[in-house]
Amino acid sequence: MAELMKLQVICPDRVFYDGEVSMVELNTTEGEIGIYPRHIPLTCIIAPGILTITEKSGLKNAALHSGFVQILPDKVTVMAEVAEWPDEIDLGRAEAAKGRAEDRIKGKDSKTDIARAETALQRAIARINVIK
Ligand code: ATP
C-alpha cells in the first residue's frame, strides 16, 4: 500500500482540502513538482497550474493560481490565494479571460503590463485545462 502524508490547502475564505494523500503535483515558479511522502523540507512559490491530488480512492484535480507551499516529510501545506474545483469554474469566463490576455500580449502596447497579462493567461489556461 502506498505511503500517505497529510495535505492541507488553505484559502483565505475556506479550507479547500484536508486529507491523507500519496502524491501531490503542482506548478511552482521553478517548474512543476511531484511530492511524495518523505520529501526533503522545502518552500516554493506557486505558479498558476493544475493541482493533482492522489488519494487512496483516486485522483482529484483543481486549478491553483497563487500562494506558497511548505513541504515537510509527512505534511504538505498549501497557502493558496485562489483554488477552484472543476465544477466551480465557468469555462466561458475563462475563455474570455484567455482571449483578453492574448490580445494584450499580442498588442505590444507599451502601456501593457506584459507580466500581468502572462499571469492572467496562465490562470485562464489552468482553468480551461482542469475542465477539459
Ligand atoms: P477574470 O478576468 O475573469 O476575473 P482572473 O484570472 O483575473 O479572471 P482571479 O483574479 O484569478 O480572476 O479571480 C478573482 C475571483 O474570480 C476568484 O474568486 C476566482 O475564483 C473567480 N474566478 C475567476 N475566473 C473564474 C472562472 N472562470 N470561473 C469561476 N470563478 C472564477
PDB file of C-alpha atoms and ligand atoms in Angstrom:
ATOM      1  CA  MET A   1       0.000   0.000   0.000  1.00  0.00           C
ATOM      2  CA  ALA A   2       1.292   3.471  -0.901  1.00  0.00           C
ATOM      3  CA  GLU A   3       2.647   5.548   1.964  1.00  0.00           C
ATOM      4  CA  LEU A   4       0.468   8.537   2.923  1.00  0.00           C
ATOM      5  CA  MET A   5       1.121  12.107   4.067  1.00  0.00           C
ATOM      6  CA  LYS A   6      -1.164  14.923   5.153  1.00  0.00           C
ATOM      7  CA  LEU A   7      -2.215  17.598   2.652  1.00  0.00           C
ATOM      8  CA  GLN A   8      -3.894  20.847   3.614  1.00  0.00           C
ATOM      9  CA  VAL A   9      -4.853  23.505   1.064  1.00  0.00           C
ATOM     10  CA  ILE A  10      -5.964  26.651   2.858  1.00  0.00           C
ATOM     11  CA  CYS A  11      -7.609  29.585   1.040  1.00  0.00           C
ATOM     12  CA  PRO A  12      -8.467  32.932   2.657  1.00  0.00           C
ATOM     13  CA  ASP A  13     -12.167  32.016   2.759  1.00  0.00           C
ATOM     14  CA  ARG A  14     -12.147  28.221   3.256  1.00  0.00           C
ATOM     15  CA  VAL A  15     -10.208  25.054   3.914  1.00  0.00           C
ATOM     16  CA  PHE A  16     -10.095  23.871   0.303  1.00  0.00           C
ATOM     17  CA  TYR A  17      -8.714  20.400   1.071  1.00  0.00           C
ATOM     18  CA  ASP A  18      -7.663  18.483   4.174  1.00  0.00           C
ATOM     19  CA  GLY A  19      -6.816  14.815   3.836  1.00  0.00           C
ATOM     20  CA  GLU A  20      -4.355  11.956   3.503  1.00  0.00           C
ATOM     21  CA  VAL A  21      -2.668  11.607   0.123  1.00  0.00           C
ATOM     22  CA  SER A  22       0.072   9.561  -1.529  1.00  0.00           C
ATOM     23  CA  MET A  23       1.193  12.250  -4.005  1.00  0.00           C
ATOM     24  CA  VAL A  24       0.648  15.927  -4.829  1.00  0.00           C
ATOM     25  CA  GLU A  25       1.578  17.626  -8.102  1.00  0.00           C
ATOM     26  CA  LEU A  26       1.536  21.373  -8.603  1.00  0.00           C
ATOM     27  CA  ASN A  27       3.187  24.161 -10.567  1.00  0.00           C
ATOM     28  CA  THR A  28       5.743  26.459  -8.944  1.00  0.00           C
ATOM     29  CA  THR A  29       7.800  29.403 -10.175  1.00  0.00           C
ATOM     30  CA  GLU A  30      10.675  26.877 -10.546  1.00  0.00           C
ATOM     31  CA  GLY A  31       8.567  24.443 -12.612  1.00  0.00           C
ATOM     32  CA  GLU A  32       6.189  21.552 -11.946  1.00  0.00           C
ATOM     33  CA  ILE A  33       6.869  19.361  -8.944  1.00  0.00           C
ATOM     34  CA  GLY A  34       5.583  15.991  -7.754  1.00  0.00           C
ATOM     35  CA  ILE A  35       5.717  15.492  -3.997  1.00  0.00           C
ATOM     36  CA  TYR A  36       5.741  12.071  -2.327  1.00  0.00           C
ATOM     37  CA  PRO A  37       5.917  11.321   1.412  1.00  0.00           C
ATOM     38  CA  ARG A  38       9.391  11.805   2.951  1.00  0.00           C
ATOM     39  CA  HIS A  39      10.228  14.706   0.645  1.00  0.00           C
ATOM     40  CA  ILE A  40      13.030  16.933   1.896  1.00  0.00           C
ATOM     41  CA  PRO A  41      11.753  20.113   3.600  1.00  0.00           C
ATOM     42  CA  LEU A  42      11.210  22.851   1.009  1.00  0.00           C
ATOM     43  CA  THR A  43       9.186  26.009   0.471  1.00  0.00           C
ATOM     44  CA  CYS A  44       8.112  27.068  -3.040  1.00  0.00           C
ATOM     45  CA  ILE A  45       6.094  29.854  -4.617  1.00  0.00           C
ATOM     46  CA  ILE A  46       3.077  28.614  -6.566  1.00  0.00           C
ATOM     47  CA  ALA A  47       2.534  29.494 -10.233  1.00  0.00           C
ATOM     48  CA  PRO A  48      -0.841  29.053 -11.970  1.00  0.00           C
ATOM     49  CA  GLY A  49      -1.469  25.437 -12.948  1.00  0.00           C
ATOM     50  CA  ILE A  50      -3.259  22.220 -12.096  1.00  0.00           C
ATOM     51  CA  LEU A  51      -3.130  20.762  -8.606  1.00  0.00           C
ATOM     52  CA  THR A  52      -3.340  16.966  -8.803  1.00  0.00           C
ATOM     53  CA  ILE A  53      -4.082  15.132  -5.571  1.00  0.00           C
ATOM     54  CA  THR A  54      -3.619  11.355  -5.444  1.00  0.00           C
ATOM     55  CA  GLU A  55      -5.765   9.789  -2.735  1.00  0.00           C
ATOM     56  CA  LYS A  56      -6.254   6.099  -1.879  1.00  0.00           C
ATOM     57  CA  SER A  57      -9.501   6.200  -3.845  1.00  0.00           C
ATOM     58  CA  GLY A  58      -8.173   8.016  -6.951  1.00  0.00           C
ATOM     59  CA  LEU A  59      -7.199  11.369  -8.399  1.00  0.00           C
ATOM     60  CA  LYS A  60      -8.651  14.838  -7.809  1.00  0.00           C
ATOM     61  CA  ASN A  61      -7.767  17.848  -9.973  1.00  0.00           C
ATOM     62  CA  ALA A  62      -8.175  21.537  -9.198  1.00  0.00           C
ATOM     63  CA  ALA A  63      -6.958  24.862 -10.551  1.00  0.00           C
ATOM     64  CA  LEU A  64      -4.435  26.511  -8.233  1.00  0.00           C
ATOM     65  CA  HIS A  65      -3.307  30.036  -9.051  1.00  0.00           C
ATOM     66  CA  SER A  66      -1.024  31.575  -6.490  1.00  0.00           C
ATOM     67  CA  GLY A  67       0.321  31.251  -2.980  1.00  0.00           C
ATOM     68  CA  PHE A  68       3.086  29.166  -1.494  1.00  0.00           C
ATOM     69  CA  VAL A  69       3.661  25.586  -0.462  1.00  0.00           C
ATOM     70  CA  GLN A  70       5.536  24.283   2.550  1.00  0.00           C
ATOM     71  CA  ILE A  71       6.766  20.715   2.133  1.00  0.00           C
ATOM     72  CA  LEU A  72       7.720  18.583   5.142  1.00  0.00           C
ATOM     73  CA  PRO A  73       8.409  14.808   5.072  1.00  0.00           C
ATOM     74  CA  ASP A  74       4.933  13.931   6.438  1.00  0.00           C
ATOM     75  CA  LYS A  75       2.890  17.049   5.597  1.00  0.00           C
ATOM     76  CA  VAL A  76       2.319  19.437   2.685  1.00  0.00           C
ATOM     77  CA  THR A  77       0.640  22.768   3.395  1.00  0.00           C
ATOM     78  CA  VAL A  78      -0.535  24.992   0.545  1.00  0.00           C
ATOM     79  CA  MET A  79      -1.487  28.559   1.416  1.00  0.00           C
ATOM     80  CA  ALA A  80      -3.420  29.480  -1.714  1.00  0.00           C
ATOM     81  CA  GLU A  81      -4.906  32.781  -2.781  1.00  0.00           C
ATOM     82  CA  VAL A  82      -7.308  31.096  -5.208  1.00  0.00           C
ATOM     83  CA  ALA A  83      -8.060  27.389  -5.734  1.00  0.00           C
ATOM     84  CA  GLU A  84     -11.053  26.027  -7.647  1.00  0.00           C
ATOM     85  CA  TRP A  85     -12.594  22.572  -8.192  1.00  0.00           C
ATOM     86  CA  PRO A  86     -13.634  21.864 -11.810  1.00  0.00           C
ATOM     87  CA  ASP A  87     -17.364  22.308 -11.033  1.00  0.00           C
ATOM     88  CA  GLU A  88     -16.681  25.820  -9.685  1.00  0.00           C
ATOM     89  CA  ILE A  89     -15.092  27.034 -12.923  1.00  0.00           C
ATOM     90  CA  ASP A  90     -17.033  28.987 -15.520  1.00  0.00           C
ATOM     91  CA  LEU A  91     -15.495  27.848 -18.822  1.00  0.00           C
ATOM     92  CA  GLY A  92     -16.890  30.782 -20.830  1.00  0.00           C
ATOM     93  CA  ARG A  93     -15.392  33.298 -18.378  1.00  0.00           C
ATOM     94  CA  ALA A  94     -12.019  31.528 -18.512  1.00  0.00           C
ATOM     95  CA  GLU A  95     -12.065  31.503 -22.330  1.00  0.00           C
ATOM     96  CA  ALA A  96     -12.929  35.211 -22.396  1.00  0.00           C
ATOM     97  CA  ALA A  97     -10.091  35.960 -19.933  1.00  0.00           C
ATOM     98  CA  LYS A  98      -7.704  33.916 -22.127  1.00  0.00           C
ATOM     99  CA  GLY A  99      -8.722  35.925 -25.219  1.00  0.00           C
ATOM    100  CA  ARG A 100      -8.239  39.254 -23.400  1.00  0.00           C
ATOM    101  CA  ALA A 101      -4.812  38.247 -22.116  1.00  0.00           C
ATOM    102  CA  GLU A 102      -3.707  37.003 -25.561  1.00  0.00           C
ATOM    103  CA  ASP A 103      -4.870  40.256 -27.191  1.00  0.00           C
ATOM    104  CA  ARG A 104      -2.944  42.298 -24.603  1.00  0.00           C
ATOM    105  CA  ILE A 105       0.219  40.266 -25.168  1.00  0.00           C
ATOM    106  CA  LYS A 106      -0.095  40.420 -28.989  1.00  0.00           C
ATOM    107  CA  GLY A 107      -0.974  44.154 -28.930  1.00  0.00           C
ATOM    108  CA  LYS A 108       2.515  45.055 -27.652  1.00  0.00           C
ATOM    109  CA  ASP A 109       1.170  48.334 -26.320  1.00  0.00           C
ATOM    110  CA  SER A 110       3.953  49.944 -24.272  1.00  0.00           C
ATOM    111  CA  LYS A 111       1.404  50.684 -21.509  1.00  0.00           C
ATOM    112  CA  THR A 112       0.534  46.991 -21.132  1.00  0.00           C
ATOM    113  CA  ASP A 113       1.942  45.187 -18.124  1.00  0.00           C
ATOM    114  CA  ILE A 114       3.058  42.060 -20.012  1.00  0.00           C
ATOM    115  CA  ALA A 115       3.934  40.080 -16.892  1.00  0.00           C
ATOM    116  CA  ARG A 116       0.417  40.694 -15.559  1.00  0.00           C
ATOM    117  CA  ALA A 117      -1.131  39.648 -18.881  1.00  0.00           C
ATOM    118  CA  GLU A 118       1.004  36.500 -18.960  1.00  0.00           C
ATOM    119  CA  THR A 119      -0.062  35.518 -15.448  1.00  0.00           C
ATOM    120  CA  ALA A 120      -3.715  36.131 -16.357  1.00  0.00           C
ATOM    121  CA  LEU A 121      -3.205  33.913 -19.435  1.00  0.00           C
ATOM    122  CA  GLN A 122      -1.684  31.161 -17.253  1.00  0.00           C
ATOM    123  CA  ARG A 123      -4.651  31.364 -14.859  1.00  0.00           C
ATOM    124  CA  ALA A 124      -7.130  31.098 -17.735  1.00  0.00           C
ATOM    125  CA  ILE A 125      -5.256  28.144 -19.290  1.00  0.00           C
ATOM    126  CA  ALA A 126      -5.136  26.349 -15.907  1.00  0.00           C
ATOM    127  CA  ARG A 127      -8.916  26.786 -15.536  1.00  0.00           C
ATOM    128  CA  ILE A 128      -9.598  25.546 -19.063  1.00  0.00           C
ATOM    129  CA  ASN A 129      -7.250  22.555 -18.696  1.00  0.00           C
ATOM    130  CA  VAL A 130      -8.712  21.437 -15.407  1.00  0.00           C
ATOM    131  CA  ILE A 131     -12.149  21.128 -17.011  1.00  0.00           C
ATOM    132  CA  LYS A 132     -11.061  19.550 -20.289  1.00  0.00           C
TER     133      LYS A 132
HETATM  134  P1  ATP B   1     -11.300  37.317 -14.753  1.00  0.00           P
HETATM  135  O1  ATP B   1     -10.504  38.255 -15.658  1.00  0.00           O
HETATM  136  O2  ATP B   1     -12.308  36.504 -15.499  1.00  0.00           O
HETATM  137  O3  ATP B   1     -11.810  37.993 -13.483  1.00  0.00           O
HETATM  138  P2  ATP B   1      -8.987  36.462 -13.275  1.00  0.00           P
HETATM  139  O4  ATP B   1      -7.988  35.388 -13.589  1.00  0.00           O
HETATM  140  O5  ATP B   1      -8.480  37.859 -13.314  1.00  0.00           O
HETATM  141  O6  ATP B   1     -10.224  36.215 -14.255  1.00  0.00           O
HETATM  142  P3  ATP B   1      -8.860  35.997 -10.482  1.00  0.00           P
HETATM  143  O7  ATP B   1      -8.279  37.308 -10.022  1.00  0.00           O
HETATM  144  O8  ATP B   1      -7.951  34.808 -10.584  1.00  0.00           O
HETATM  145  O9  ATP B   1      -9.637  36.197 -11.871  1.00  0.00           O
HETATM  146  O10 ATP B   1     -10.074  35.575  -9.539  1.00  0.00           O
HETATM  147  C1  ATP B   1     -10.967  36.524  -8.970  1.00  0.00           C
HETATM  148  C2  ATP B   1     -12.164  35.731  -8.422  1.00  0.00           C
HETATM  149  O11 ATP B   1     -12.976  35.303  -9.533  1.00  0.00           O
HETATM  150  C3  ATP B   1     -11.803  34.465  -7.665  1.00  0.00           C
HETATM  151  O12 ATP B   1     -12.711  34.265  -6.624  1.00  0.00           O
HETATM  152  C4  ATP B   1     -11.937  33.368  -8.710  1.00  0.00           C
HETATM  153  O13 ATP B   1     -12.217  32.098  -8.143  1.00  0.00           O
HETATM  154  C5  ATP B   1     -13.089  33.880  -9.549  1.00  0.00           C
HETATM  155  N1  ATP B   1     -12.969  33.430 -10.954  1.00  0.00           N
HETATM  156  C6  ATP B   1     -12.167  33.949 -11.901  1.00  0.00           C
HETATM  157  N2  ATP B   1     -12.329  33.315 -13.086  1.00  0.00           N
HETATM  158  C7  ATP B   1     -13.262  32.346 -12.869  1.00  0.00           C
HETATM  159  C8  ATP B   1     -13.870  31.348 -13.683  1.00  0.00           C
HETATM  160  N3  ATP B   1     -13.543  31.191 -14.967  1.00  0.00           N
HETATM  161  N4  ATP B   1     -14.782  30.543 -13.121  1.00  0.00           N
HETATM  162  C9  ATP B   1     -15.139  30.682 -11.824  1.00  0.00           C
HETATM  163  N5  ATP B   1     -14.614  31.597 -10.992  1.00  0.00           N
HETATM  164  C10 ATP B   1     -13.675  32.432 -11.490  1.00  0.00           C
END
